[in-house]
Amino acid sequence: MTEILLWDNDGVLVETEPLFFQANAEVLADLGIEYSLSQFRNISLLQGKSALNLAKARGLSDSDILALRETRDARYAELLRGKDLALPGVRDVLHELSNQYRMAVVTSSRATHFEIIHEHSKLLPYFEFVLTVDNVTQTKPHPEPYLCALDKAQLSASAGIAIEDSPRGVTSAKAAGLRCVAVHSELTAASSLAHADVVINRIMDLPVAIVGID
């Protein structure tokens, strides 16, 4: 029996992934490095690695990469600020499901960015707790983020369902022993999400999908 829903953030609750792509593309372009959406899908959404490794491959030192990351993060924060980034339909779905399940967020976002993202979203009251990348040592696709969430909730994997939108997120959830619903988006090919228990095209389809795998 499902007791808790563990939500990814970027691309599931909020429309932030295009902005993160833009921030990376801009700082890499300043170095003469082209960064495509195809590369973003492969490096970030599939592998869970940093686009800044493309700069490192050009010979930049660790200190240069650190400075580049700070510039990228500042630009990303600038792009996020002052916007209501909640995806269409999310508030209604959260309201419906909050009456039936405990809910938490398990995200690869940094805490500072997460706070900016949700300044205007009005989504956080629905969640019991939030785990960001700052709370773990291994990020998705490693199972640690979801294992930490289960530990915090004091539940076994059989009691949880993860809601994801990226291949690396689905891999993380399944490796933690969770069932997983994947939300297909423009950035992810449906075939890349095939290891989820079910793939949906709209977040509004989530309540029915949960019943189907419960």
PDB file of C-alpha atoms in Angstrom:
ATOM      1  CA  MET A   1       0.000   0.000   0.000  1.00  0.00           C
ATOM      2  CA  THR A   2       1.382   3.374  -1.004  1.00  0.00           C
ATOM      3  CA  GLU A   3       1.945   5.801   1.858  1.00  0.00           C
ATOM      4  CA  ILE A   4       4.263   8.426   0.394  1.00  0.00           C
ATOM      5  CA  LEU A   5       4.854  10.125  -2.956  1.00  0.00           C
ATOM      6  CA  LEU A   6       8.416  11.296  -3.554  1.00  0.00           C
ATOM      7  CA  TRP A   7       8.508  14.082  -6.114  1.00  0.00           C
ATOM      8  CA  ASP A   8      11.353  15.210  -8.298  1.00  0.00           C
ATOM      9  CA  ASN A   9      11.343  18.990  -8.664  1.00  0.00           C
ATOM     10  CA  ASP A  10      12.754  20.240 -11.962  1.00  0.00           C
ATOM     11  CA  GLY A  11      10.567  19.265 -14.895  1.00  0.00           C
ATOM     12  CA  VAL A  12       7.920  17.661 -12.657  1.00  0.00           C
ATOM     13  CA  LEU A  13       6.757  20.431 -10.333  1.00  0.00           C
ATOM     14  CA  VAL A  14       8.377  23.411 -12.029  1.00  0.00           C
ATOM     15  CA  GLU A  15       9.553  24.450 -15.499  1.00  0.00           C
ATOM     16  CA  THR A  16      13.238  25.055 -14.799  1.00  0.00           C
ATOM     17  CA  GLU A  17      15.222  22.692 -17.010  1.00  0.00           C
ATOM     18  CA  PRO A  18      15.200  25.007 -20.074  1.00  0.00           C
ATOM     19  CA  LEU A  19      16.584  27.782 -17.849  1.00  0.00           C
ATOM     20  CA  PHE A  20      19.338  25.534 -16.489  1.00  0.00           C
ATOM     21  CA  PHE A  21      20.206  24.566 -20.055  1.00  0.00           C
ATOM     22  CA  GLN A  22      20.339  28.261 -20.995  1.00  0.00           C
ATOM     23  CA  ALA A  23      22.641  29.141 -18.095  1.00  0.00           C
ATOM     24  CA  ASN A  24      25.068  26.362 -19.041  1.00  0.00           C
ATOM     25  CA  ALA A  25      24.930  27.202 -22.739  1.00  0.00           C
ATOM     26  CA  GLU A  26      25.700  30.866 -22.073  1.00  0.00           C
ATOM     27  CA  VAL A  27      28.787  30.313 -19.913  1.00  0.00           C
ATOM     28  CA  LEU A  28      30.120  27.680 -22.296  1.00  0.00           C
ATOM     29  CA  ALA A  29      29.509  29.948 -25.292  1.00  0.00           C
ATOM     30  CA  ASP A  30      31.732  32.562 -23.638  1.00  0.00           C
ATOM     31  CA  LEU A  31      34.520  29.982 -23.955  1.00  0.00           C
ATOM     32  CA  GLY A  32      33.663  29.204 -27.569  1.00  0.00           C
ATOM     33  CA  ILE A  33      32.051  25.877 -26.664  1.00  0.00           C
ATOM     34  CA  GLU A  34      28.734  25.010 -28.296  1.00  0.00           C
ATOM     35  CA  TYR A  35      26.246  23.234 -26.027  1.00  0.00           C
ATOM     36  CA  SER A  36      23.184  21.703 -27.665  1.00  0.00           C
ATOM     37  CA  LEU A  37      19.889  20.438 -26.296  1.00  0.00           C
ATOM     38  CA  SER A  38      20.940  16.960 -27.377  1.00  0.00           C
ATOM     39  CA  GLN A  39      24.054  17.242 -25.219  1.00  0.00           C
ATOM     40  CA  PHE A  40      21.955  18.530 -22.318  1.00  0.00           C
ATOM     41  CA  ARG A  41      19.671  15.505 -22.550  1.00  0.00           C
ATOM     42  CA  ASN A  42      22.606  13.115 -22.596  1.00  0.00           C
ATOM     43  CA  ILE A  43      24.910  14.760 -20.045  1.00  0.00           C
ATOM     44  CA  SER A  44      22.429  16.131 -17.529  1.00  0.00           C
ATOM     45  CA  LEU A  45      19.160  14.225 -17.866  1.00  0.00           C
ATOM     46  CA  LEU A  46      20.589  10.795 -18.696  1.00  0.00           C
ATOM     47  CA  GLN A  47      23.994  10.651 -17.010  1.00  0.00           C
ATOM     48  CA  GLY A  48      23.488  13.177 -14.209  1.00  0.00           C
ATOM     49  CA  LYS A  49      26.853  14.804 -14.954  1.00  0.00           C
ATOM     50  CA  SER A  50      27.932  18.424 -15.326  1.00  0.00           C
ATOM     51  CA  ALA A  51      28.002  20.258 -18.639  1.00  0.00           C
ATOM     52  CA  LEU A  52      31.057  22.076 -17.331  1.00  0.00           C
ATOM     53  CA  ASN A  53      33.056  18.906 -17.962  1.00  0.00           C
ATOM     54  CA  LEU A  54      33.067  20.078 -21.583  1.00  0.00           C
ATOM     55  CA  ALA A  55      35.167  23.034 -20.457  1.00  0.00           C
ATOM     56  CA  LYS A  56      37.424  20.802 -18.392  1.00  0.00           C
ATOM     57  CA  ALA A  57      38.063  18.709 -21.491  1.00  0.00           C
ATOM     58  CA  ARG A  58      39.401  21.880 -23.138  1.00  0.00           C
ATOM     59  CA  GLY A  59      42.098  22.106 -20.481  1.00  0.00           C
ATOM     60  CA  LEU A  60      40.584  24.402 -17.871  1.00  0.00           C
ATOM     61  CA  SER A  61      42.009  23.948 -14.390  1.00  0.00           C
ATOM     62  CA  ASP A  62      39.966  22.931 -11.361  1.00  0.00           C
ATOM     63  CA  SER A  63      40.028  26.519 -10.101  1.00  0.00           C
ATOM     64  CA  ASP A  64      38.824  27.738 -13.507  1.00  0.00           C
ATOM     65  CA  ILE A  65      35.969  25.221 -13.430  1.00  0.00           C
ATOM     66  CA  LEU A  66      35.009  26.343  -9.920  1.00  0.00           C
ATOM     67  CA  ALA A  67      34.855  29.966 -11.079  1.00  0.00           C
ATOM     68  CA  LEU A  68      32.856  28.921 -14.136  1.00  0.00           C
ATOM     69  CA  ARG A  69      30.404  27.015 -11.935  1.00  0.00           C
ATOM     70  CA  GLU A  70      29.924  30.081  -9.744  1.00  0.00           C
ATOM     71  CA  THR A  71      29.211  32.185 -12.837  1.00  0.00           C
ATOM     72  CA  ARG A  72      26.783  29.568 -14.156  1.00  0.00           C
ATOM     73  CA  ASP A  73      24.994  29.285 -10.821  1.00  0.00           C
ATOM     74  CA  ALA A  74      24.645  33.061 -10.555  1.00  0.00           C
ATOM     75  CA  ARG A  75      23.222  33.245 -14.066  1.00  0.00           C
ATOM     76  CA  TYR A  76      20.793  30.408 -13.339  1.00  0.00           C
ATOM     77  CA  ALA A  77      19.614  32.176 -10.183  1.00  0.00           C
ATOM     78  CA  GLU A  78      19.093  35.342 -12.218  1.00  0.00           C
ATOM     79  CA  LEU A  79      16.979  33.472 -14.768  1.00  0.00           C
ATOM     80  CA  LEU A  80      14.876  31.879 -12.011  1.00  0.00           C
ATOM     81  CA  ARG A  81      14.211  34.930  -9.910  1.00  0.00           C
ATOM     82  CA  GLY A  82      10.806  36.593  -9.793  1.00  0.00           C
ATOM     83  CA  LYS A  83       8.901  33.939 -11.742  1.00  0.00           C
ATOM     84  CA  ASP A  84       6.044  31.576 -10.906  1.00  0.00           C
ATOM     85  CA  LEU A  85       7.574  28.429 -12.372  1.00  0.00           C
ATOM     86  CA  ALA A  86       4.897  25.921 -11.322  1.00  0.00           C
ATOM     87  CA  LEU A  87       3.894  23.704 -14.233  1.00  0.00           C
ATOM     88  CA  PRO A  88       0.264  23.770 -15.429  1.00  0.00           C
ATOM     89  CA  GLY A  89      -1.995  21.487 -13.428  1.00  0.00           C
ATOM     90  CA  VAL A  90       0.522  20.800 -10.663  1.00  0.00           C
ATOM     91  CA  ARG A  91      -1.294  22.693  -7.915  1.00  0.00           C
ATOM     92  CA  ASP A  92      -4.575  20.888  -8.579  1.00  0.00           C
ATOM     93  CA  VAL A  93      -2.873  17.485  -8.598  1.00  0.00           C
ATOM     94  CA  LEU A  94      -0.981  18.220  -5.385  1.00  0.00           C
ATOM     95  CA  HIS A  95      -4.173  19.373  -3.704  1.00  0.00           C
ATOM     96  CA  GLU A  96      -5.957  16.165  -4.708  1.00  0.00           C
ATOM     97  CA  LEU A  97      -3.160  13.804  -3.713  1.00  0.00           C
ATOM     98  CA  SER A  98      -2.314  15.556  -0.441  1.00  0.00           C
ATOM     99  CA  ASN A  99      -5.565  14.240   0.989  1.00  0.00           C
ATOM    100  CA  GLN A 100      -4.454  10.651   0.345  1.00  0.00           C
ATOM    101  CA  TYR A 101      -0.674  10.447   0.738  1.00  0.00           C
ATOM    102  CA  ARG A 102       2.307  11.877   2.551  1.00  0.00           C
ATOM    103  CA  MET A 103       4.473  13.800   0.091  1.00  0.00           C
ATOM    104  CA  ALA A 104       8.090  14.977  -0.094  1.00  0.00           C
ATOM    105  CA  VAL A 105      10.507  16.422  -2.654  1.00  0.00           C
ATOM    106  CA  VAL A 106      13.748  14.691  -3.677  1.00  0.00           C
ATOM    107  CA  THR A 107      15.693  17.001  -5.968  1.00  0.00           C
ATOM    108  CA  SER A 108      19.131  17.405  -7.510  1.00  0.00           C
ATOM    109  CA  SER A 109      18.777  21.179  -7.177  1.00  0.00           C
ATOM    110  CA  ARG A 110      21.004  23.105  -4.807  1.00  0.00           C
ATOM    111  CA  ALA A 111      19.157  24.444  -1.773  1.00  0.00           C
ATOM    112  CA  THR A 112      19.833  28.053  -2.787  1.00  0.00           C
ATOM    113  CA  HIS A 113      18.287  27.528  -6.219  1.00  0.00           C
ATOM    114  CA  PHE A 114      15.400  25.513  -4.773  1.00  0.00           C
ATOM    115  CA  GLU A 115      14.500  28.408  -2.489  1.00  0.00           C
ATOM    116  CA  ILE A 116      14.490  30.870  -5.394  1.00  0.00           C
ATOM    117  CA  ILE A 117      12.451  28.494  -7.556  1.00  0.00           C
ATOM    118  CA  HIS A 118       9.727  28.264  -4.922  1.00  0.00           C
ATOM    119  CA  GLU A 119       9.576  31.922  -3.871  1.00  0.00           C
ATOM    120  CA  HIS A 120       6.379  32.300  -5.901  1.00  0.00           C
ATOM    121  CA  SER A 121       5.265  28.702  -6.559  1.00  0.00           C
ATOM    122  CA  LYS A 122       3.010  28.225  -3.506  1.00  0.00           C
ATOM    123  CA  LEU A 123       3.750  24.492  -3.715  1.00  0.00           C
ATOM    124  CA  LEU A 124       5.861  23.846  -0.627  1.00  0.00           C
ATOM    125  CA  PRO A 125       3.016  23.636   1.942  1.00  0.00           C
ATOM    126  CA  TYR A 126       2.009  20.335   0.328  1.00  0.00           C
ATOM    127  CA  PHE A 127       5.295  18.648   1.279  1.00  0.00           C
ATOM    128  CA  GLU A 128       6.397  17.089   4.551  1.00  0.00           C
ATOM    129  CA  PHE A 129      10.101  17.594   3.795  1.00  0.00           C
ATOM    130  CA  VAL A 130      12.559  18.447   1.024  1.00  0.00           C
ATOM    131  CA  LEU A 131      15.905  16.793   0.255  1.00  0.00           C
ATOM    132  CA  THR A 132      18.235  18.722  -2.049  1.00  0.00           C
ATOM    133  CA  VAL A 133      21.602  17.792  -3.506  1.00  0.00           C
ATOM    134  CA  ASP A 134      23.153  19.427  -0.426  1.00  0.00           C
ATOM    135  CA  ASN A 135      21.715  16.659   1.764  1.00  0.00           C
ATOM    136  CA  VAL A 136      23.441  13.747   0.000  1.00  0.00           C
ATOM    137  CA  THR A 137      26.898  12.648  -1.084  1.00  0.00           C
ATOM    138  CA  GLN A 138      25.760  10.817  -4.249  1.00  0.00           C
ATOM    139  CA  THR A 139      23.291  12.345  -6.705  1.00  0.00           C
ATOM    140  CA  LYS A 140      20.845  10.745  -9.124  1.00  0.00           C
ATOM    141  CA  PRO A 141      21.166   8.256 -10.895  1.00  0.00           C
ATOM    142  CA  HIS A 142      22.618   6.860  -7.636  1.00  0.00           C
ATOM    143  CA  PRO A 143      19.849   5.584  -5.314  1.00  0.00           C
ATOM    144  CA  GLU A 144      21.114   7.530  -2.277  1.00  0.00           C
ATOM    145  CA  PRO A 145      18.695  10.501  -2.607  1.00  0.00           C
ATOM    146  CA  TYR A 146      15.647   8.237  -2.523  1.00  0.00           C
ATOM    147  CA  LEU A 147      17.106   5.943   0.129  1.00  0.00           C
ATOM    148  CA  CYS A 148      17.688   8.998   2.321  1.00  0.00           C
ATOM    149  CA  ALA A 149      14.094  10.095   1.747  1.00  0.00           C
ATOM    150  CA  LEU A 150      12.759   6.686   2.753  1.00  0.00           C
ATOM    151  CA  ASP A 151      14.939   6.745   5.848  1.00  0.00           C
ATOM    152  CA  LYS A 152      13.667  10.206   6.786  1.00  0.00           C
ATOM    153  CA  ALA A 153      10.068   9.094   6.245  1.00  0.00           C
ATOM    154  CA  GLN A 154      10.750   5.866   8.193  1.00  0.00           C
ATOM    155  CA  LEU A 155       9.183   3.799   5.438  1.00  0.00           C
ATOM    156  CA  SER A 156      10.241   0.884   3.262  1.00  0.00           C
ATOM    157  CA  ALA A 157      10.531   1.227  -0.504  1.00  0.00           C
ATOM    158  CA  SER A 158       7.333  -0.756  -0.977  1.00  0.00           C
ATOM    159  CA  ALA A 159       5.418   2.124   0.624  1.00  0.00           C
ATOM    160  CA  GLY A 160       6.602   4.745  -1.855  1.00  0.00           C
ATOM    161  CA  ILE A 161       6.188   5.919  -5.427  1.00  0.00           C
ATOM    162  CA  ALA A 162       8.595   8.347  -7.101  1.00  0.00           C
ATOM    163  CA  ILE A 163       7.460  10.878  -9.700  1.00  0.00           C
ATOM    164  CA  GLU A 164      10.245  11.659 -12.167  1.00  0.00           C
ATOM    165  CA  ASP A 165      10.829  13.120 -15.617  1.00  0.00           C
ATOM    166  CA  SER A 166      14.422  12.155 -16.453  1.00  0.00           C
ATOM    167  CA  PRO A 167      16.133   8.843 -17.193  1.00  0.00           C
ATOM    168  CA  ARG A 168      18.642   9.386 -14.376  1.00  0.00           C
ATOM    169  CA  GLY A 169      15.823  10.114 -11.934  1.00  0.00           C
ATOM    170  CA  VAL A 170      13.960   6.952 -12.888  1.00  0.00           C
ATOM    171  CA  THR A 171      17.180   4.957 -12.530  1.00  0.00           C
ATOM    172  CA  SER A 172      17.725   6.408  -9.055  1.00  0.00           C
ATOM    173  CA  ALA A 173      14.186   5.604  -7.926  1.00  0.00           C
ATOM    174  CA  LYS A 174      14.198   2.055  -9.273  1.00  0.00           C
ATOM    175  CA  ALA A 175      17.624   1.349  -7.763  1.00  0.00           C
ATOM    176  CA  ALA A 176      16.184   2.401  -4.398  1.00  0.00           C
ATOM    177  CA  GLY A 177      13.427  -0.188  -4.833  1.00  0.00           C
ATOM    178  CA  LEU A 178      10.636   2.300  -5.511  1.00  0.00           C
ATOM    179  CA  ARG A 179       7.894   2.160  -8.067  1.00  0.00           C
ATOM    180  CA  CYS A 180       8.147   5.113 -10.413  1.00  0.00           C
ATOM    181  CA  VAL A 181       5.829   7.183 -12.572  1.00  0.00           C
ATOM    182  CA  ALA A 182       7.671   9.142 -15.268  1.00  0.00           C
ATOM    183  CA  VAL A 183       6.236  12.290 -16.804  1.00  0.00           C
ATOM    184  CA  HIS A 184       7.180  12.623 -20.454  1.00  0.00           C
ATOM    185  CA  SER A 185       8.281  16.093 -21.549  1.00  0.00           C
ATOM    186  CA  GLU A 186       9.691  17.816 -24.618  1.00  0.00           C
ATOM    187  CA  LEU A 187      13.178  17.249 -23.224  1.00  0.00           C
ATOM    188  CA  THR A 188      12.841  13.489 -22.755  1.00  0.00           C
ATOM    189  CA  ALA A 189      12.093  10.846 -25.329  1.00  0.00           C
ATOM    190  CA  ALA A 190       9.447   8.413 -24.078  1.00  0.00           C
ATOM    191  CA  SER A 191      11.755   5.497 -24.891  1.00  0.00           C
ATOM    192  CA  SER A 192      14.392   6.833 -22.474  1.00  0.00           C
ATOM    193  CA  LEU A 193      11.856   6.521 -19.643  1.00  0.00           C
ATOM    194  CA  ALA A 194      10.886   2.926 -20.427  1.00  0.00           C
ATOM    195  CA  HIS A 195      12.372   1.609 -17.176  1.00  0.00           C
ATOM    196  CA  ALA A 196       9.677   3.465 -15.205  1.00  0.00           C
ATOM    197  CA  ASP A 197       6.620   1.472 -14.108  1.00  0.00           C
ATOM    198  CA  VAL A 198       4.404   3.769 -16.134  1.00  0.00           C
ATOM    199  CA  VAL A 199       4.956   6.822 -18.347  1.00  0.00           C
ATOM    200  CA  ILE A 200       2.360   9.599 -18.538  1.00  0.00           C
ATOM    201  CA  ASN A 201       2.143  12.581 -20.877  1.00  0.00           C
ATOM    202  CA  ARG A 202       0.552  15.041 -18.439  1.00  0.00           C
ATOM    203  CA  ILE A 203       0.852  15.553 -14.703  1.00  0.00           C
ATOM    204  CA  MET A 204      -2.957  15.599 -14.572  1.00  0.00           C
ATOM    205  CA  ASP A 205      -2.851  11.863 -15.393  1.00  0.00           C
ATOM    206  CA  LEU A 206      -0.860  11.087 -12.248  1.00  0.00           C
ATOM    207  CA  PRO A 207      -3.701  10.176  -9.839  1.00  0.00           C
ATOM    208  CA  VAL A 208      -4.979   7.480 -12.205  1.00  0.00           C
ATOM    209  CA  ALA A 209      -1.439   6.224 -12.873  1.00  0.00           C
ATOM    210  CA  ILE A 210      -0.802   5.842  -9.143  1.00  0.00           C
ATOM    211  CA  VAL A 211      -3.939   3.761  -8.692  1.00  0.00           C
ATOM    212  CA  GLY A 212      -2.811   1.571 -11.589  1.00  0.00           C
ATOM    213  CA  ILE A 213       0.471   0.576  -9.917  1.00  0.00           C
ATOM    214  CA  ASP A 214      -0.650   0.631  -6.278  1.00  0.00           C
TER     215      ASP A 214
END
